[in-house]
Amino acid sequence: DGGITQSPKYLFRKEGQNVTLSCEQNLNHDAMYWYRQDPGQGLRLIYYSQIVNDFQKGDIAEGYSVSREKKESFPLTVTSAQKNPTAFYLCASSQGNLETQYFGPGTRLLVL
Amino acid sequence: KQEVTQIPAALSVPEGENLVLNCSFTDSAIYNLQWFRQDPGKGLTSLLLIQSSQREQTSGRLNASLDKSSGRSTLYIAASQPGDSATYLCAVRLDFNKFYFGSGTKLNVKP
């Protein structure tokens, strides 16, 4: 089955700790995205990547980092610099610049 | 800055009713508009994508329209079913890295 997988489903972060969220797609899509969703709010773009080894900041990139070493993988690291990391994180991909986005099931990050 | 508004924030209807969800946006220079469905604690499922040159798209019981000049889109759901209960989100795209999502309409279809 083609699709996007995210792991883990739930992630707990301690103070001062960096954590990494996994996103993998087997749709052969060039573009991948990371969004953050807070209760009662729309999604906000954190980072996006159009091709391997290239990525750009979105609207709320501070405190986050990404890599794109393989076409199918786009991991997101939430660093200790992100002071309010509790949120639902969604990964998405699309074939072209203006095509339909397909979303993964999400990772919920909580702070201990 | 683009603002995307969805009204109402919540809607409860009896099964079988036809209904309309609204999405408005402030900047009409969009590439496309997409409607999504989100179930509690889940990711987004794409329902319909309307390019800026199109006026509407249809899929099954769903019909989405786009009026760029007035900054509005509607999602029409025919003969609603309890399985349609979810949050419906619209998103406009201004550029490759410029997405703006509404906060959604939470729909409850009562049996």
PDB file of C-alpha atoms in Angstrom:
ATOM      1  CA  ASP A   1       0.000   0.000   0.000  1.00  0.00           C
ATOM      2  CA  GLY A   2       1.259   3.459  -0.874  1.00  0.00           C
ATOM      3  CA  GLY A   3       1.187   6.096   1.800  1.00  0.00           C
ATOM      4  CA  ILE A   4       2.909   8.089   4.493  1.00  0.00           C
ATOM      5  CA  THR A   5       3.916   6.656   7.846  1.00  0.00           C
ATOM      6  CA  GLN A   6       4.830   8.615  10.945  1.00  0.00           C
ATOM      7  CA  SER A   7       6.351   7.299  14.126  1.00  0.00           C
ATOM      8  CA  PRO A   8       5.956   7.208  16.984  1.00  0.00           C
ATOM      9  CA  LYS A   9       2.251   7.897  17.486  1.00  0.00           C
ATOM     10  CA  TYR A  10       2.989   9.482  20.880  1.00  0.00           C
ATOM     11  CA  LEU A  11       6.272  11.013  22.005  1.00  0.00           C
ATOM     12  CA  PHE A  12       7.256  12.388  25.384  1.00  0.00           C
ATOM     13  CA  ARG A  13       9.981  14.964  25.752  1.00  0.00           C
ATOM     14  CA  LYS A  14      11.865  15.920  28.878  1.00  0.00           C
ATOM     15  CA  GLU A  15      13.189  19.415  29.526  1.00  0.00           C
ATOM     16  CA  GLY A  16      16.314  20.169  27.498  1.00  0.00           C
ATOM     17  CA  GLN A  17      15.946  17.085  25.345  1.00  0.00           C
ATOM     18  CA  ASN A  18      15.989  16.893  21.556  1.00  0.00           C
ATOM     19  CA  VAL A  19      13.533  14.447  20.004  1.00  0.00           C
ATOM     20  CA  THR A  20      13.138  13.260  16.421  1.00  0.00           C
ATOM     21  CA  LEU A  21       9.880  12.485  14.634  1.00  0.00           C
ATOM     22  CA  SER A  22      10.002  10.095  11.740  1.00  0.00           C
ATOM     23  CA  CYS A  23       8.219  10.537   8.387  1.00  0.00           C
ATOM     24  CA  GLU A  24       8.492   8.040   5.545  1.00  0.00           C
ATOM     25  CA  GLN A  25       6.613   7.960   2.224  1.00  0.00           C
ATOM     26  CA  ASN A  26       6.513   5.356  -0.534  1.00  0.00           C
ATOM     27  CA  LEU A  27       4.529   7.467  -2.978  1.00  0.00           C
ATOM     28  CA  ASN A  28       7.659   8.541  -4.869  1.00  0.00           C
ATOM     29  CA  HIS A  29       6.752  12.164  -4.194  1.00  0.00           C
ATOM     30  CA  ASP A  30       9.357  14.867  -4.593  1.00  0.00           C
ATOM     31  CA  ALA A  31       7.962  17.361  -2.074  1.00  0.00           C
ATOM     32  CA  MET A  32       7.559  16.784   1.655  1.00  0.00           C
ATOM     33  CA  TYR A  33       6.280  19.034   4.434  1.00  0.00           C
ATOM     34  CA  TRP A  34       6.044  19.278   8.210  1.00  0.00           C
ATOM     35  CA  TYR A  35       3.120  20.996   9.913  1.00  0.00           C
ATOM     36  CA  ARG A  36       2.196  21.734  13.489  1.00  0.00           C
ATOM     37  CA  GLN A  37      -1.439  21.671  14.674  1.00  0.00           C
ATOM     38  CA  ASP A  38      -2.553  23.239  17.937  1.00  0.00           C
ATOM     39  CA  PRO A  39      -6.070  22.785  19.386  1.00  0.00           C
ATOM     40  CA  GLY A  40      -8.657  24.936  17.657  1.00  0.00           C
ATOM     41  CA  GLN A  41      -6.134  26.282  15.178  1.00  0.00           C
ATOM     42  CA  GLY A  42      -5.270  25.619  11.581  1.00  0.00           C
ATOM     43  CA  LEU A  43      -2.082  23.881  10.537  1.00  0.00           C
ATOM     44  CA  ARG A  44       1.134  25.902  10.359  1.00  0.00           C
ATOM     45  CA  LEU A  45       4.079  25.042   8.114  1.00  0.00           C
ATOM     46  CA  ILE A  46       7.368  24.289   9.879  1.00  0.00           C
ATOM     47  CA  TYR A  47       9.657  23.121   7.058  1.00  0.00           C
ATOM     48  CA  TYR A  48       9.324  21.878   3.516  1.00  0.00           C
ATOM     49  CA  SER A  49      11.563  20.140   0.987  1.00  0.00           C
ATOM     50  CA  GLN A  50      11.193  20.125  -2.781  1.00  0.00           C
ATOM     51  CA  ILE A  51      14.054  17.724  -3.536  1.00  0.00           C
ATOM     52  CA  VAL A  52      16.627  15.581  -1.788  1.00  0.00           C
ATOM     53  CA  ASN A  53      19.318  17.500   0.101  1.00  0.00           C
ATOM     54  CA  ASP A  54      17.318  20.715  -0.034  1.00  0.00           C
ATOM     55  CA  PHE A  55      14.837  22.146   2.447  1.00  0.00           C
ATOM     56  CA  GLN A  56      13.406  25.534   3.362  1.00  0.00           C
ATOM     57  CA  LYS A  57      11.951  27.131   6.469  1.00  0.00           C
ATOM     58  CA  GLY A  58       8.246  27.641   6.791  1.00  0.00           C
ATOM     59  CA  ASP A  59       6.418  30.104   9.004  1.00  0.00           C
ATOM     60  CA  ILE A  60       7.412  28.629  12.383  1.00  0.00           C
ATOM     61  CA  ALA A  61      10.838  26.985  11.898  1.00  0.00           C
ATOM     62  CA  GLU A  62      12.469  28.305  15.085  1.00  0.00           C
ATOM     63  CA  GLY A  63      13.376  25.471  17.454  1.00  0.00           C
ATOM     64  CA  TYR A  64      13.059  22.796  14.749  1.00  0.00           C
ATOM     65  CA  SER A  65      15.478  21.176  12.306  1.00  0.00           C
ATOM     66  CA  VAL A  66      15.085  18.722   9.411  1.00  0.00           C
ATOM     67  CA  SER A  67      17.127  16.684   6.959  1.00  0.00           C
ATOM     68  CA  ARG A  68      16.332  15.188   3.544  1.00  0.00           C
ATOM     69  CA  GLU A  69      19.031  12.653   2.748  1.00  0.00           C
ATOM     70  CA  LYS A  70      16.654  10.268   0.977  1.00  0.00           C
ATOM     71  CA  LYS A  71      13.639  10.967  -1.191  1.00  0.00           C
ATOM     72  CA  GLU A  72      11.348   8.869   0.972  1.00  0.00           C
ATOM     73  CA  SER A  73      12.407  10.212   4.367  1.00  0.00           C
ATOM     74  CA  PHE A  74      12.011  13.631   6.015  1.00  0.00           C
ATOM     75  CA  PRO A  75      12.672  13.472   9.787  1.00  0.00           C
ATOM     76  CA  LEU A  76      11.895  16.428  12.054  1.00  0.00           C
ATOM     77  CA  THR A  77      13.923  17.184  15.185  1.00  0.00           C
ATOM     78  CA  VAL A  78      12.318  19.236  17.929  1.00  0.00           C
ATOM     79  CA  THR A  79      15.210  20.862  19.752  1.00  0.00           C
ATOM     80  CA  SER A  80      15.443  22.151  23.303  1.00  0.00           C
ATOM     81  CA  ALA A  81      15.184  25.653  21.839  1.00  0.00           C
ATOM     82  CA  GLN A  82      11.496  25.030  21.085  1.00  0.00           C
ATOM     83  CA  LYS A  83       9.915  26.232  24.315  1.00  0.00           C
ATOM     84  CA  ASN A  84       6.350  25.178  23.576  1.00  0.00           C
ATOM     85  CA  PRO A  85       6.595  21.882  21.691  1.00  0.00           C
ATOM     86  CA  THR A  86       3.343  20.285  22.838  1.00  0.00           C
ATOM     87  CA  ALA A  87       1.284  19.841  19.662  1.00  0.00           C
ATOM     88  CA  PHE A  88       0.152  17.406  16.988  1.00  0.00           C
ATOM     89  CA  TYR A  89       2.755  17.107  14.211  1.00  0.00           C
ATOM     90  CA  LEU A  90       1.729  16.168  10.685  1.00  0.00           C
ATOM     91  CA  CYS A  91       3.918  15.192   7.765  1.00  0.00           C
ATOM     92  CA  ALA A  92       2.701  15.495   4.182  1.00  0.00           C
ATOM     93  CA  SER A  93       3.944  14.932   0.659  1.00  0.00           C
ATOM     94  CA  SER A  94       2.942  15.897  -2.870  1.00  0.00           C
ATOM     95  CA  GLN A  95       4.070  14.951  -6.356  1.00  0.00           C
ATOM     96  CA  GLY A  96       4.523  18.429  -7.713  1.00  0.00           C
ATOM     97  CA  ASN A  97       4.552  21.971  -6.533  1.00  0.00           C
ATOM     98  CA  LEU A  98       0.834  22.507  -6.801  1.00  0.00           C
ATOM     99  CA  GLU A  99      -0.573  19.024  -6.480  1.00  0.00           C
ATOM    100  CA  THR A 100      -2.699  17.404  -3.794  1.00  0.00           C
ATOM    101  CA  GLN A 101      -1.031  16.958  -0.436  1.00  0.00           C
ATOM    102  CA  TYR A 102      -1.247  13.591   1.260  1.00  0.00           C
ATOM    103  CA  PHE A 103      -0.902  13.442   5.021  1.00  0.00           C
ATOM    104  CA  GLY A 104       0.456  10.914   7.488  1.00  0.00           C
ATOM    105  CA  PRO A 105      -1.407   9.872  10.667  1.00  0.00           C
ATOM    106  CA  GLY A 106       0.479  12.343  12.885  1.00  0.00           C
ATOM    107  CA  THR A 107       2.626  12.265  16.020  1.00  0.00           C
ATOM    108  CA  ARG A 108       1.434  13.786  19.271  1.00  0.00           C
ATOM    109  CA  LEU A 109       4.293  15.320  21.250  1.00  0.00           C
ATOM    110  CA  LEU A 110       3.903  15.881  24.969  1.00  0.00           C
ATOM    111  CA  VAL A 111       6.282  17.436  27.476  1.00  0.00           C
ATOM    112  CA  LEU A 112       6.997  15.673  30.767  1.00  0.00           C
TER     113      LEU A 112
ATOM    114  CA  LYS B   1      -1.153  38.127   5.224  1.00  0.00           C
ATOM    115  CA  GLN B   2      -3.710  35.583   4.057  1.00  0.00           C
ATOM    116  CA  GLU B   3      -6.515  34.903   6.522  1.00  0.00           C
ATOM    117  CA  VAL B   4      -8.672  31.798   6.113  1.00  0.00           C
ATOM    118  CA  THR B   5     -11.952  31.642   8.004  1.00  0.00           C
ATOM    119  CA  GLN B   6     -14.368  28.749   8.306  1.00  0.00           C
ATOM    120  CA  ILE B   7     -17.915  29.286   9.460  1.00  0.00           C
ATOM    121  CA  PRO B   8     -19.564  27.762  11.369  1.00  0.00           C
ATOM    122  CA  ALA B   9     -16.996  26.328  13.784  1.00  0.00           C
ATOM    123  CA  ALA B  10     -19.377  23.490  14.613  1.00  0.00           C
ATOM    124  CA  LEU B  11     -22.502  22.083  13.007  1.00  0.00           C
ATOM    125  CA  SER B  12     -24.930  19.386  14.065  1.00  0.00           C
ATOM    126  CA  VAL B  13     -27.484  18.018  11.585  1.00  0.00           C
ATOM    127  CA  PRO B  14     -29.827  15.016  11.353  1.00  0.00           C
ATOM    128  CA  GLU B  15     -28.907  12.193   9.020  1.00  0.00           C
ATOM    129  CA  GLY B  16     -30.010  12.687   5.419  1.00  0.00           C
ATOM    130  CA  GLU B  17     -29.771  16.442   5.405  1.00  0.00           C
ATOM    131  CA  ASN B  18     -27.902  18.335   2.691  1.00  0.00           C
ATOM    132  CA  LEU B  19     -25.429  20.829   4.108  1.00  0.00           C
ATOM    133  CA  VAL B  20     -22.948  23.520   3.131  1.00  0.00           C
ATOM    134  CA  LEU B  21     -19.650  24.350   4.786  1.00  0.00           C
ATOM    135  CA  ASN B  22     -18.064  27.716   4.131  1.00  0.00           C
ATOM    136  CA  CYS B  23     -14.474  28.867   3.691  1.00  0.00           C
ATOM    137  CA  SER B  24     -13.432  32.469   3.065  1.00  0.00           C
ATOM    138  CA  PHE B  25      -9.994  33.885   2.337  1.00  0.00           C
ATOM    139  CA  THR B  26      -8.659  37.425   2.091  1.00  0.00           C
ATOM    140  CA  ASP B  27      -6.096  37.196  -0.725  1.00  0.00           C
ATOM    141  CA  SER B  28      -7.586  36.054  -4.036  1.00  0.00           C
ATOM    142  CA  ALA B  29      -4.175  35.414  -5.675  1.00  0.00           C
ATOM    143  CA  ILE B  30      -4.265  31.707  -4.891  1.00  0.00           C
ATOM    144  CA  TYR B  31      -2.906  28.746  -6.831  1.00  0.00           C
ATOM    145  CA  ASN B  32      -5.463  26.325  -5.504  1.00  0.00           C
ATOM    146  CA  LEU B  33      -7.778  25.469  -2.635  1.00  0.00           C
ATOM    147  CA  GLN B  34      -8.070  22.082  -1.006  1.00  0.00           C
ATOM    148  CA  TRP B  35     -10.715  20.587   1.278  1.00  0.00           C
ATOM    149  CA  PHE B  36      -9.685  17.996   3.857  1.00  0.00           C
ATOM    150  CA  ARG B  37     -11.388  15.782   6.380  1.00  0.00           C
ATOM    151  CA  GLN B  38      -9.830  15.092   9.773  1.00  0.00           C
ATOM    152  CA  ASP B  39     -11.073  12.452  12.207  1.00  0.00           C
ATOM    153  CA  PRO B  40     -10.191  12.879  15.916  1.00  0.00           C
ATOM    154  CA  GLY B  41      -6.505  12.255  16.575  1.00  0.00           C
ATOM    155  CA  LYS B  42      -5.836  11.400  12.933  1.00  0.00           C
ATOM    156  CA  GLY B  43      -4.133  12.923   9.936  1.00  0.00           C
ATOM    157  CA  LEU B  44      -5.876  14.808   7.133  1.00  0.00           C
ATOM    158  CA  THR B  45      -7.588  13.093   4.227  1.00  0.00           C
ATOM    159  CA  SER B  46      -7.806  15.046   0.988  1.00  0.00           C
ATOM    160  CA  LEU B  47     -11.355  15.379  -0.331  1.00  0.00           C
ATOM    161  CA  LEU B  48     -11.185  17.800  -3.233  1.00  0.00           C
ATOM    162  CA  LEU B  49      -8.579  20.062  -4.843  1.00  0.00           C
ATOM    163  CA  ILE B  50      -9.705  23.032  -6.929  1.00  0.00           C
ATOM    164  CA  GLN B  51      -7.133  24.799  -9.064  1.00  0.00           C
ATOM    165  CA  SER B  52      -7.443  28.579  -9.393  1.00  0.00           C
ATOM    166  CA  SER B  53      -8.720  28.257 -12.978  1.00  0.00           C
ATOM    167  CA  GLN B  54     -11.560  25.928 -11.940  1.00  0.00           C
ATOM    168  CA  ARG B  55     -14.967  26.785 -10.544  1.00  0.00           C
ATOM    169  CA  GLU B  56     -15.888  23.477  -8.925  1.00  0.00           C
ATOM    170  CA  GLN B  57     -14.959  19.868  -8.314  1.00  0.00           C
ATOM    171  CA  THR B  58     -17.163  16.897  -7.515  1.00  0.00           C
ATOM    172  CA  SER B  59     -16.514  13.559  -5.887  1.00  0.00           C
ATOM    173  CA  GLY B  60     -19.441  11.334  -5.013  1.00  0.00           C
ATOM    174  CA  ARG B  61     -21.732  13.181  -2.588  1.00  0.00           C
ATOM    175  CA  LEU B  62     -19.263  16.061  -2.275  1.00  0.00           C
ATOM    176  CA  ASN B  63     -19.148  19.200  -4.391  1.00  0.00           C
ATOM    177  CA  ALA B  64     -16.740  22.073  -3.813  1.00  0.00           C
ATOM    178  CA  SER B  65     -17.007  25.442  -5.484  1.00  0.00           C
ATOM    179  CA  LEU B  66     -14.512  28.283  -5.749  1.00  0.00           C
ATOM    180  CA  ASP B  67     -15.159  31.970  -6.323  1.00  0.00           C
ATOM    181  CA  LYS B  68     -11.780  33.680  -6.281  1.00  0.00           C
ATOM    182  CA  SER B  69     -13.123  37.171  -6.849  1.00  0.00           C
ATOM    183  CA  SER B  70     -15.201  37.039  -3.684  1.00  0.00           C
ATOM    184  CA  GLY B  71     -12.669  34.975  -1.733  1.00  0.00           C
ATOM    185  CA  ARG B  72     -15.054  32.123  -1.030  1.00  0.00           C
ATOM    186  CA  SER B  73     -15.334  28.387  -1.320  1.00  0.00           C
ATOM    187  CA  THR B  74     -18.147  26.089  -0.268  1.00  0.00           C
ATOM    188  CA  LEU B  75     -18.211  22.371   0.363  1.00  0.00           C
ATOM    189  CA  TYR B  76     -21.620  20.837  -0.291  1.00  0.00           C
ATOM    190  CA  ILE B  77     -22.369  17.449   1.250  1.00  0.00           C
ATOM    191  CA  ALA B  78     -25.457  15.698  -0.056  1.00  0.00           C
ATOM    192  CA  ALA B  79     -27.552  13.241   1.956  1.00  0.00           C
ATOM    193  CA  SER B  80     -25.317  13.386   5.029  1.00  0.00           C
ATOM    194  CA  GLN B  81     -24.516  10.189   6.949  1.00  0.00           C
ATOM    195  CA  PRO B  82     -23.213   9.577  10.501  1.00  0.00           C
ATOM    196  CA  GLY B  83     -19.916   8.473   8.914  1.00  0.00           C
ATOM    197  CA  ASP B  84     -19.480  12.024   7.617  1.00  0.00           C
ATOM    198  CA  SER B  85     -18.963  13.229  11.191  1.00  0.00           C
ATOM    199  CA  ALA B  86     -15.481  14.776  11.333  1.00  0.00           C
ATOM    200  CA  THR B  87     -13.720  18.127  11.171  1.00  0.00           C
ATOM    201  CA  TYR B  88     -13.526  19.642   7.705  1.00  0.00           C
ATOM    202  CA  LEU B  89     -10.603  21.936   6.891  1.00  0.00           C
ATOM    203  CA  CYS B  90      -9.961  24.150   3.910  1.00  0.00           C
ATOM    204  CA  ALA B  91      -6.499  25.282   2.841  1.00  0.00           C
ATOM    205  CA  VAL B  92      -5.422  27.845   0.271  1.00  0.00           C
ATOM    206  CA  ARG B  93      -2.082  27.820  -1.461  1.00  0.00           C
ATOM    207  CA  LEU B  94      -0.420  31.067  -2.516  1.00  0.00           C
ATOM    208  CA  ASP B  95       2.954  29.640  -3.468  1.00  0.00           C
ATOM    209  CA  PHE B  96       4.975  26.486  -3.018  1.00  0.00           C
ATOM    210  CA  ASN B  97       5.709  27.302   0.593  1.00  0.00           C
ATOM    211  CA  LYS B  98       2.696  29.456   1.374  1.00  0.00           C
ATOM    212  CA  PHE B  99      -0.176  27.449   2.787  1.00  0.00           C
ATOM    213  CA  TYR B 100      -2.929  28.834   4.929  1.00  0.00           C
ATOM    214  CA  PHE B 101      -5.369  26.564   6.721  1.00  0.00           C
ATOM    215  CA  GLY B 102      -8.674  27.413   8.304  1.00  0.00           C
ATOM    216  CA  SER B 103      -9.365  26.197  11.827  1.00  0.00           C
ATOM    217  CA  GLY B 104     -12.088  23.870  10.574  1.00  0.00           C
ATOM    218  CA  THR B 105     -15.780  23.106  10.912  1.00  0.00           C
ATOM    219  CA  LYS B 106     -16.611  20.242  13.248  1.00  0.00           C
ATOM    220  CA  LEU B 107     -19.551  18.327  11.780  1.00  0.00           C
ATOM    221  CA  ASN B 108     -21.785  15.965  13.730  1.00  0.00           C
ATOM    222  CA  VAL B 109     -24.385  13.990  11.789  1.00  0.00           C
ATOM    223  CA  LYS B 110     -26.954  12.477  14.127  1.00  0.00           C
ATOM    224  CA  PRO B 111     -28.536   9.093  13.306  1.00  0.00           C
TER     225      PRO B 111
END
